[in-house]
Amino acid sequence: MLKLNIEDAKNTLIEKDFPMDVIFETTSTCNLKCIMCPQNQIRRIGKVMDIDLFKKGAKEIALESPETRIWFAQMGEALVEPDNLISMIRYAKALGHDNLHLNTNGGLLTTDISKQLVESGISNIYFGLDAFDTETYDKIRCEGDYTYTVNAINDFVKINKAAGTPVKVAVQFIVMDENIHQQDSFKEYWLGQGAIVKIRPRLGWGDAYDSDGLYLGENERDYPCPWLIRVMQIQVDGTIIQCGGDWDGQYPLANIKDRTIKSVWNCELKELRNCHWASDFSKKPCCDCKDWQTGRSYYYQK
């Protein structure tokens, strides 16, 4: 069982008037059906984020808090629509953003897409792999191709190195019963390939799953949820939700179409943060969620 990195998470809990991280769900469609993700339970219709919605948010972040990290992530696989994604990255980079992060499963990566990503201005890429052989990968990342994905990630690392760009490449391992026996081998291999290795516990995604890796009891809780304190999440249609635990958008707060990030952060989301600072975790979906205890991920680099 992975030790929860709680203290490092607590050190990030600072009340700010703008989120430290803003996540843009560029698409709600995915090419895989992973066992630790509620993607196949989504009732929202699969869509692609309109680039004008992203531009509105990116402009505000550049003006209000250029140090804020922008993430291209959430419930969909961003490389389902690579042209849209790369246009967003390039636009944000042109605004001066230097803290641009992409989460991807890597299964749709091609040499051409890799070259475009390396040249786009992205600063960090996290490849979710979670396995060290085909058998384990097939149990976890259903409908994917382990050999293709590993080769594609290695190809990206080589293209990135040859281009001399500062893109930081991390390969992620979510610890769960199906793969825990491969954690050390995974870490050793990818460090040898020149990648950063990111290891973290499995999320519960609110009440979507019962994650055995999140083993603390409510009586051991003495801090607010880091996801709520640090992060704003904007779904594909512009809906602002309170956190990733509301992956299906059942508790919408506002929409970026007619609100600013800062106004929602300092109104609706501030009310929720104040509850957590006061140790009131009774609101939905917080009362059914264990993701507050996931802590900080562990990062390894040669």
mmCIF file of C-alpha atoms in Angstrom:
data_model
loop_
_atom_site.group_PDB
_atom_site.id
_atom_site.type_symbol
_atom_site.label_atom_id
_atom_site.label_comp_id
_atom_site.label_asym_id
_atom_site.label_seq_id
_atom_site.Cartn_x
_atom_site.Cartn_y
_atom_site.Cartn_z
ATOM 1 C CA MET A 1 0.000 0.000 0.000
ATOM 2 C CA LEU A 2 1.308 3.433 -0.944
ATOM 3 C CA LYS A 3 1.974 5.778 1.971
ATOM 4 C CA LEU A 4 -0.212 8.868 1.643
ATOM 5 C CA ASN A 5 1.866 12.021 1.193
ATOM 6 C CA ILE A 6 -0.332 14.096 3.491
ATOM 7 C CA GLU A 7 2.107 16.602 4.971
ATOM 8 C CA ASP A 8 3.277 17.819 1.565
ATOM 9 C CA ALA A 9 -0.355 18.358 0.581
ATOM 10 C CA LYS A 10 -1.038 20.346 3.734
ATOM 11 C CA ASN A 11 1.841 22.680 2.900
ATOM 12 C CA THR A 12 0.016 23.759 -0.283
ATOM 13 C CA LEU A 13 -3.127 24.881 1.550
ATOM 14 C CA ILE A 14 -3.086 28.655 1.308
ATOM 15 C CA GLU A 15 -6.135 30.857 0.829
ATOM 16 C CA LYS A 16 -5.645 32.877 -2.361
ATOM 17 C CA ASP A 17 -7.888 35.213 -4.335
ATOM 18 C CA PHE A 18 -7.256 33.252 -7.550
ATOM 19 C CA PRO A 19 -6.891 29.500 -8.098
ATOM 20 C CA MET A 20 -3.397 28.005 -8.223
ATOM 21 C CA ASP A 21 -4.554 25.592 -10.933
ATOM 22 C CA VAL A 22 -7.275 25.888 -13.569
ATOM 23 C CA ILE A 23 -8.285 22.707 -15.391
ATOM 24 C CA PHE A 24 -9.896 22.957 -18.825
ATOM 25 C CA GLU A 25 -11.763 19.873 -20.019
ATOM 26 C CA THR A 26 -10.992 20.199 -23.721
ATOM 27 C CA THR A 27 -13.185 17.191 -24.526
ATOM 28 C CA SER A 28 -15.395 14.842 -22.521
ATOM 29 C CA THR A 29 -14.755 11.928 -24.907
ATOM 30 C CA CYS A 30 -12.091 9.285 -24.329
ATOM 31 C CA ASN A 31 -10.596 6.455 -26.390
ATOM 32 C CA LEU A 32 -10.173 4.168 -23.340
ATOM 33 C CA LYS A 33 -12.369 2.710 -20.595
ATOM 34 C CA CYS A 34 -10.014 2.628 -17.618
ATOM 35 C CA ILE A 35 -11.088 0.824 -14.456
ATOM 36 C CA MET A 36 -10.128 3.720 -12.136
ATOM 37 C CA CYS A 37 -12.013 6.392 -14.094
ATOM 38 C CA PRO A 38 -15.789 7.033 -14.175
ATOM 39 C CA GLN A 39 -15.662 8.054 -17.855
ATOM 40 C CA ASN A 40 -18.065 5.256 -18.837
ATOM 41 C CA GLN A 41 -20.587 6.525 -16.256
ATOM 42 C CA ILE A 42 -20.797 10.057 -17.662
ATOM 43 C CA ARG A 43 -24.287 11.144 -18.639
ATOM 44 C CA ARG A 44 -23.064 14.360 -20.221
ATOM 45 C CA ILE A 45 -23.000 14.270 -24.019
ATOM 46 C CA GLY A 46 -19.496 14.005 -25.445
ATOM 47 C CA LYS A 47 -18.348 17.375 -26.720
ATOM 48 C CA VAL A 48 -15.303 19.450 -27.599
ATOM 49 C CA MET A 49 -14.620 22.735 -25.809
ATOM 50 C CA ASP A 50 -15.149 25.770 -28.007
ATOM 51 C CA ILE A 51 -11.798 27.488 -28.347
ATOM 52 C CA ASP A 52 -13.405 30.885 -27.631
ATOM 53 C CA LEU A 53 -14.375 29.613 -24.161
ATOM 54 C CA PHE A 54 -10.781 28.614 -23.557
ATOM 55 C CA LYS A 55 -9.487 31.937 -24.869
ATOM 56 C CA LYS A 56 -11.736 33.840 -22.462
ATOM 57 C CA GLY A 57 -10.358 31.884 -19.515
ATOM 58 C CA ALA A 58 -6.738 32.003 -20.691
ATOM 59 C CA LYS A 59 -6.893 35.785 -21.142
ATOM 60 C CA GLU A 60 -8.220 36.281 -17.633
ATOM 61 C CA ILE A 61 -5.554 34.025 -16.113
ATOM 62 C CA ALA A 62 -2.818 35.910 -17.991
ATOM 63 C CA LEU A 63 -4.163 39.183 -16.619
ATOM 64 C CA GLU A 64 -4.979 38.160 -13.044
ATOM 65 C CA SER A 65 -2.512 35.405 -12.173
ATOM 66 C CA PRO A 66 0.068 34.465 -14.835
ATOM 67 C CA GLU A 67 1.742 32.051 -12.397
ATOM 68 C CA THR A 68 -1.438 29.911 -12.251
ATOM 69 C CA ARG A 69 -0.986 26.483 -13.804
ATOM 70 C CA ILE A 70 -3.254 25.700 -16.764
ATOM 71 C CA TRP A 71 -4.151 22.033 -17.194
ATOM 72 C CA PHE A 72 -5.630 20.315 -20.240
ATOM 73 C CA ALA A 73 -7.288 17.399 -18.501
ATOM 74 C CA GLN A 74 -10.374 16.147 -16.615
ATOM 75 C CA MET A 75 -12.702 13.428 -17.970
ATOM 76 C CA GLY A 76 -11.774 13.256 -21.651
ATOM 77 C CA GLU A 77 -8.637 12.409 -23.601
ATOM 78 C CA ALA A 78 -7.361 15.673 -25.065
ATOM 79 C CA LEU A 79 -5.679 13.940 -28.024
ATOM 80 C CA VAL A 80 -9.076 12.830 -29.337
ATOM 81 C CA GLU A 81 -9.104 16.341 -30.850
ATOM 82 C CA PRO A 82 -5.390 17.133 -31.277
ATOM 83 C CA ASP A 83 -5.799 20.161 -33.551
ATOM 84 C CA ASN A 84 -8.102 21.878 -31.055
ATOM 85 C CA LEU A 85 -5.749 21.087 -28.183
ATOM 86 C CA ILE A 86 -2.625 22.331 -29.946
ATOM 87 C CA SER A 87 -4.408 25.531 -30.978
ATOM 88 C CA MET A 88 -5.275 26.144 -27.320
ATOM 89 C CA ILE A 89 -1.714 25.514 -26.175
ATOM 90 C CA ARG A 90 -0.272 27.838 -28.805
ATOM 91 C CA TYR A 91 -2.784 30.554 -27.931
ATOM 92 C CA ALA A 92 -1.970 30.334 -24.222
ATOM 93 C CA LYS A 93 1.750 30.377 -24.938
ATOM 94 C CA ALA A 94 1.325 33.491 -27.092
ATOM 95 C CA LEU A 95 -0.324 35.175 -24.089
ATOM 96 C CA GLY A 96 2.818 34.483 -22.085
ATOM 97 C CA HIS A 97 1.714 31.387 -20.161
ATOM 98 C CA ASP A 98 4.714 29.228 -19.213
ATOM 99 C CA ASN A 99 2.906 26.808 -16.920
ATOM 100 C CA LEU A 100 0.920 24.614 -19.307
ATOM 101 C CA HIS A 101 0.257 20.986 -18.368
ATOM 102 C CA LEU A 102 -1.270 18.133 -20.383
ATOM 103 C CA ASN A 103 -2.615 14.840 -19.018
ATOM 104 C CA THR A 104 -2.906 12.127 -21.671
ATOM 105 C CA ASN A 105 -3.042 8.359 -21.883
ATOM 106 C CA GLY A 106 -0.738 8.537 -24.913
ATOM 107 C CA GLY A 107 -2.734 5.988 -26.868
ATOM 108 C CA LEU A 108 -3.473 8.385 -29.750
ATOM 109 C CA LEU A 109 0.020 9.833 -29.961
ATOM 110 C CA THR A 110 1.684 9.836 -33.393
ATOM 111 C CA THR A 111 5.054 11.119 -34.504
ATOM 112 C CA ASP A 112 3.401 14.145 -36.115
ATOM 113 C CA ILE A 113 1.378 14.982 -32.996
ATOM 114 C CA SER A 114 4.497 14.552 -30.854
ATOM 115 C CA LYS A 115 6.406 17.039 -33.001
ATOM 116 C CA GLN A 116 3.556 19.546 -32.821
ATOM 117 C CA LEU A 117 3.292 19.190 -29.048
ATOM 118 C CA VAL A 118 7.030 19.658 -28.588
ATOM 119 C CA GLU A 119 6.852 22.859 -30.636
ATOM 120 C CA SER A 120 3.548 24.107 -29.154
ATOM 121 C CA GLY A 121 4.800 25.648 -25.916
ATOM 122 C CA ILE A 122 3.499 22.966 -23.543
ATOM 123 C CA SER A 123 5.660 22.864 -20.416
ATOM 124 C CA ASN A 124 4.719 19.517 -18.833
ATOM 125 C CA ILE A 125 3.211 16.304 -20.210
ATOM 126 C CA TYR A 126 1.983 13.463 -17.990
ATOM 127 C CA PHE A 127 1.452 10.096 -19.660
ATOM 128 C CA GLY A 128 -0.912 7.819 -17.716
ATOM 129 C CA LEU A 129 0.346 4.266 -18.209
ATOM 130 C CA ASP A 130 -0.040 2.437 -14.860
ATOM 131 C CA ALA A 131 1.490 -0.864 -15.959
ATOM 132 C CA PHE A 132 4.726 -2.581 -16.921
ATOM 133 C CA ASP A 133 3.395 -5.306 -19.220
ATOM 134 C CA THR A 134 0.540 -5.943 -21.629
ATOM 135 C CA GLU A 135 -1.400 -8.245 -19.306
ATOM 136 C CA THR A 136 -1.568 -5.698 -16.484
ATOM 137 C CA TYR A 137 -2.199 -2.788 -18.850
ATOM 138 C CA ASP A 138 -5.142 -4.621 -20.435
ATOM 139 C CA LYS A 139 -6.734 -5.088 -17.009
ATOM 140 C CA ILE A 140 -6.458 -1.391 -16.193
ATOM 141 C CA ARG A 141 -6.540 0.681 -19.371
ATOM 142 C CA CYS A 142 -9.163 -1.249 -21.305
ATOM 143 C CA GLU A 143 -9.228 -0.932 -25.113
ATOM 144 C CA GLY A 144 -5.685 0.457 -25.183
ATOM 145 C CA ASP A 145 -2.527 -0.974 -26.763
ATOM 146 C CA TYR A 146 0.378 -1.237 -24.319
ATOM 147 C CA THR A 147 3.155 -1.838 -26.858
ATOM 148 C CA TYR A 148 2.017 0.990 -29.128
ATOM 149 C CA THR A 149 1.687 3.420 -26.232
ATOM 150 C CA VAL A 150 5.096 2.608 -24.734
ATOM 151 C CA ASN A 151 6.736 3.034 -28.138
ATOM 152 C CA ALA A 152 4.877 6.311 -28.697
ATOM 153 C CA ILE A 153 5.995 7.707 -25.319
ATOM 154 C CA ASN A 154 9.595 6.697 -25.979
ATOM 155 C CA ASP A 155 9.351 8.309 -29.411
ATOM 156 C CA PHE A 156 8.083 11.510 -27.798
ATOM 157 C CA VAL A 157 10.998 11.517 -25.346
ATOM 158 C CA LYS A 158 13.453 11.201 -28.241
ATOM 159 C CA ILE A 159 11.764 13.942 -30.302
ATOM 160 C CA ASN A 160 11.711 16.229 -27.284
ATOM 161 C CA LYS A 161 15.385 15.617 -26.543
ATOM 162 C CA ALA A 162 16.406 16.137 -30.167
ATOM 163 C CA ALA A 163 14.489 19.421 -30.328
ATOM 164 C CA GLY A 164 16.232 20.697 -27.228
ATOM 165 C CA THR A 165 12.949 21.945 -25.796
ATOM 166 C CA PRO A 166 12.313 22.228 -22.051
ATOM 167 C CA VAL A 167 9.156 20.060 -22.059
ATOM 168 C CA LYS A 168 9.114 17.986 -18.870
ATOM 169 C CA VAL A 169 7.910 14.437 -19.523
ATOM 170 C CA ALA A 170 6.400 12.383 -16.695
ATOM 171 C CA VAL A 171 5.022 8.844 -16.869
ATOM 172 C CA GLN A 172 2.358 8.179 -14.256
ATOM 173 C CA PHE A 173 1.669 5.072 -12.183
ATOM 174 C CA ILE A 174 -1.569 5.014 -10.184
ATOM 175 C CA VAL A 175 -1.094 2.417 -7.457
ATOM 176 C CA MET A 176 -3.903 -0.157 -7.237
ATOM 177 C CA ASP A 177 -4.303 -3.850 -6.473
ATOM 178 C CA GLU A 178 -3.897 -4.806 -10.131
ATOM 179 C CA ASN A 179 -0.434 -3.255 -10.552
ATOM 180 C CA ILE A 180 1.225 -2.689 -7.171
ATOM 181 C CA HIS A 181 3.631 -5.577 -7.817
ATOM 182 C CA GLN A 182 5.063 -3.650 -10.793
ATOM 183 C CA GLN A 183 5.698 -0.313 -9.116
ATOM 184 C CA ASP A 184 9.465 -0.723 -8.714
ATOM 185 C CA SER A 185 10.021 -2.159 -12.208
ATOM 186 C CA PHE A 186 7.954 0.644 -13.738
ATOM 187 C CA LYS A 187 9.925 3.262 -11.867
ATOM 188 C CA GLU A 188 13.305 1.783 -12.801
ATOM 189 C CA TYR A 189 12.449 1.444 -16.505
ATOM 190 C CA TRP A 190 11.055 4.928 -17.066
ATOM 191 C CA LEU A 191 13.799 6.637 -15.102
ATOM 192 C CA GLY A 192 16.178 4.827 -17.405
ATOM 193 C CA GLN A 193 14.325 6.253 -20.407
ATOM 194 C CA GLY A 194 14.906 9.784 -19.162
ATOM 195 C CA ALA A 195 11.358 10.455 -17.953
ATOM 196 C CA ILE A 196 10.107 11.733 -14.621
ATOM 197 C CA VAL A 197 8.099 9.084 -12.766
ATOM 198 C CA LYS A 198 4.915 10.168 -10.994
ATOM 199 C CA ILE A 199 3.354 7.774 -8.491
ATOM 200 C CA ARG A 200 0.088 8.434 -6.702
ATOM 201 C CA PRO A 201 -2.794 6.556 -5.041
ATOM 202 C CA ARG A 202 -5.994 5.723 -6.838
ATOM 203 C CA LEU A 203 -8.719 8.365 -6.543
ATOM 204 C CA GLY A 204 -12.270 7.608 -5.525
ATOM 205 C CA TRP A 205 -13.639 10.340 -7.836
ATOM 206 C CA GLY A 206 -16.128 11.474 -5.221
ATOM 207 C CA ASP A 207 -18.443 8.529 -4.618
ATOM 208 C CA ALA A 208 -17.703 6.792 -7.946
ATOM 209 C CA TYR A 209 -15.337 4.197 -6.458
ATOM 210 C CA ASP A 210 -14.291 2.799 -3.112
ATOM 211 C CA SER A 211 -10.519 3.208 -3.247
ATOM 212 C CA ASP A 212 -8.718 0.936 -0.773
ATOM 213 C CA GLY A 213 -5.649 3.158 -1.091
ATOM 214 C CA LEU A 214 -7.461 5.976 0.722
ATOM 215 C CA TYR A 215 -7.487 4.406 4.147
ATOM 216 C CA LEU A 216 -7.803 7.314 6.596
ATOM 217 C CA GLY A 217 -10.962 7.707 8.652
ATOM 218 C CA GLU A 218 -12.949 10.928 9.041
ATOM 219 C CA ASN A 219 -11.747 11.130 12.646
ATOM 220 C CA GLU A 220 -8.204 11.535 11.286
ATOM 221 C CA ARG A 221 -9.140 14.533 9.166
ATOM 222 C CA ASP A 222 -7.930 17.955 10.295
ATOM 223 C CA TYR A 223 -7.531 19.878 7.042
ATOM 224 C CA PRO A 224 -9.626 21.003 4.036
ATOM 225 C CA CYS A 225 -9.588 19.239 0.682
ATOM 226 C CA PRO A 226 -6.555 20.334 -1.365
ATOM 227 C CA TRP A 227 -8.519 19.954 -4.599
ATOM 228 C CA LEU A 228 -11.045 22.533 -3.426
ATOM 229 C CA ILE A 229 -8.459 24.933 -1.989
ATOM 230 C CA ARG A 230 -6.118 24.978 -4.993
ATOM 231 C CA VAL A 231 -8.078 24.119 -8.125
ATOM 232 C CA MET A 232 -10.876 25.368 -10.375
ATOM 233 C CA GLN A 233 -12.303 22.919 -12.916
ATOM 234 C CA ILE A 234 -14.082 24.023 -16.080
ATOM 235 C CA GLN A 235 -16.007 21.402 -18.000
ATOM 236 C CA VAL A 236 -16.230 21.139 -21.750
ATOM 237 C CA ASP A 237 -19.341 23.357 -22.060
ATOM 238 C CA GLY A 238 -17.906 26.038 -19.757
ATOM 239 C CA THR A 239 -19.599 24.805 -16.582
ATOM 240 C CA ILE A 240 -17.548 25.506 -13.468
ATOM 241 C CA ILE A 241 -17.787 22.684 -10.944
ATOM 242 C CA GLN A 242 -16.485 22.647 -7.391
ATOM 243 C CA CYS A 243 -13.987 19.802 -7.907
ATOM 244 C CA GLY A 244 -13.164 16.601 -9.773
ATOM 245 C CA GLY A 245 -15.488 14.701 -7.465
ATOM 246 C CA ASP A 246 -18.341 16.228 -9.470
ATOM 247 C CA TRP A 247 -17.096 14.625 -12.692
ATOM 248 C CA ASP A 248 -20.603 14.417 -14.176
ATOM 249 C CA GLY A 249 -21.495 18.038 -13.400
ATOM 250 C CA GLN A 250 -24.314 17.317 -10.961
ATOM 251 C CA TYR A 251 -23.462 20.318 -8.765
ATOM 252 C CA PRO A 252 -22.736 23.174 -11.218
ATOM 253 C CA LEU A 253 -21.775 26.546 -9.785
ATOM 254 C CA ALA A 254 -21.644 28.879 -12.789
ATOM 255 C CA ASN A 255 -20.476 29.066 -16.393
ATOM 256 C CA ILE A 256 -17.424 30.793 -17.788
ATOM 257 C CA LYS A 257 -19.551 32.023 -20.692
ATOM 258 C CA ASP A 258 -21.044 34.747 -18.510
ATOM 259 C CA ARG A 259 -18.850 34.771 -15.399
ATOM 260 C CA THR A 260 -15.178 35.341 -14.690
ATOM 261 C CA ILE A 261 -12.912 32.819 -13.022
ATOM 262 C CA LYS A 262 -12.117 35.312 -10.275
ATOM 263 C CA SER A 263 -15.751 36.117 -9.489
ATOM 264 C CA VAL A 264 -16.715 32.450 -9.060
ATOM 265 C CA TRP A 265 -13.541 31.704 -7.083
ATOM 266 C CA ASN A 266 -14.325 34.518 -4.647
ATOM 267 C CA CYS A 267 -18.046 33.842 -4.377
ATOM 268 C CA GLU A 268 -19.511 30.343 -4.852
ATOM 269 C CA LEU A 269 -16.213 28.511 -4.440
ATOM 270 C CA LYS A 270 -15.153 30.720 -1.546
ATOM 271 C CA GLU A 271 -18.296 29.741 0.349
ATOM 272 C CA LEU A 272 -17.377 26.087 -0.077
ATOM 273 C CA ARG A 273 -13.758 26.715 0.909
ATOM 274 C CA ASN A 274 -14.898 28.552 4.030
ATOM 275 C CA CYS A 275 -16.907 25.472 5.026
ATOM 276 C CA HIS A 276 -13.791 23.315 4.705
ATOM 277 C CA TRP A 277 -11.612 25.774 6.614
ATOM 278 C CA ALA A 278 -14.219 25.525 9.382
ATOM 279 C CA SER A 279 -14.047 21.692 9.218
ATOM 280 C CA ASP A 280 -17.554 21.442 7.758
ATOM 281 C CA PHE A 281 -17.436 18.717 5.113
ATOM 282 C CA SER A 282 -21.165 18.015 5.052
ATOM 283 C CA LYS A 283 -22.011 19.330 1.583
ATOM 284 C CA LYS A 284 -22.293 17.094 -1.480
ATOM 285 C CA PRO A 285 -20.207 15.614 -2.960
ATOM 286 C CA CYS A 286 -17.664 16.252 -0.144
ATOM 287 C CA CYS A 287 -19.550 14.195 2.429
ATOM 288 C CA ASP A 288 -19.227 11.052 0.273
ATOM 289 C CA CYS A 289 -15.664 11.640 -0.920
ATOM 290 C CA LYS A 290 -12.280 10.388 0.307
ATOM 291 C CA ASP A 291 -10.124 12.180 -2.253
ATOM 292 C CA TRP A 292 -9.125 14.807 0.323
ATOM 293 C CA GLN A 293 -6.567 12.285 1.592
ATOM 294 C CA THR A 294 -4.799 11.479 -1.696
ATOM 295 C CA GLY A 295 -1.988 13.829 -0.698
ATOM 296 C CA ARG A 296 0.730 14.982 -3.056
ATOM 297 C CA SER A 297 2.021 12.644 -5.728
ATOM 298 C CA TYR A 298 5.547 11.275 -5.453
ATOM 299 C CA TYR A 299 7.945 12.397 -8.203
ATOM 300 C CA TYR A 300 11.228 10.686 -9.081
ATOM 301 C CA GLN A 301 13.883 11.909 -11.491
ATOM 302 C CA LYS A 302 17.475 10.960 -12.281
#
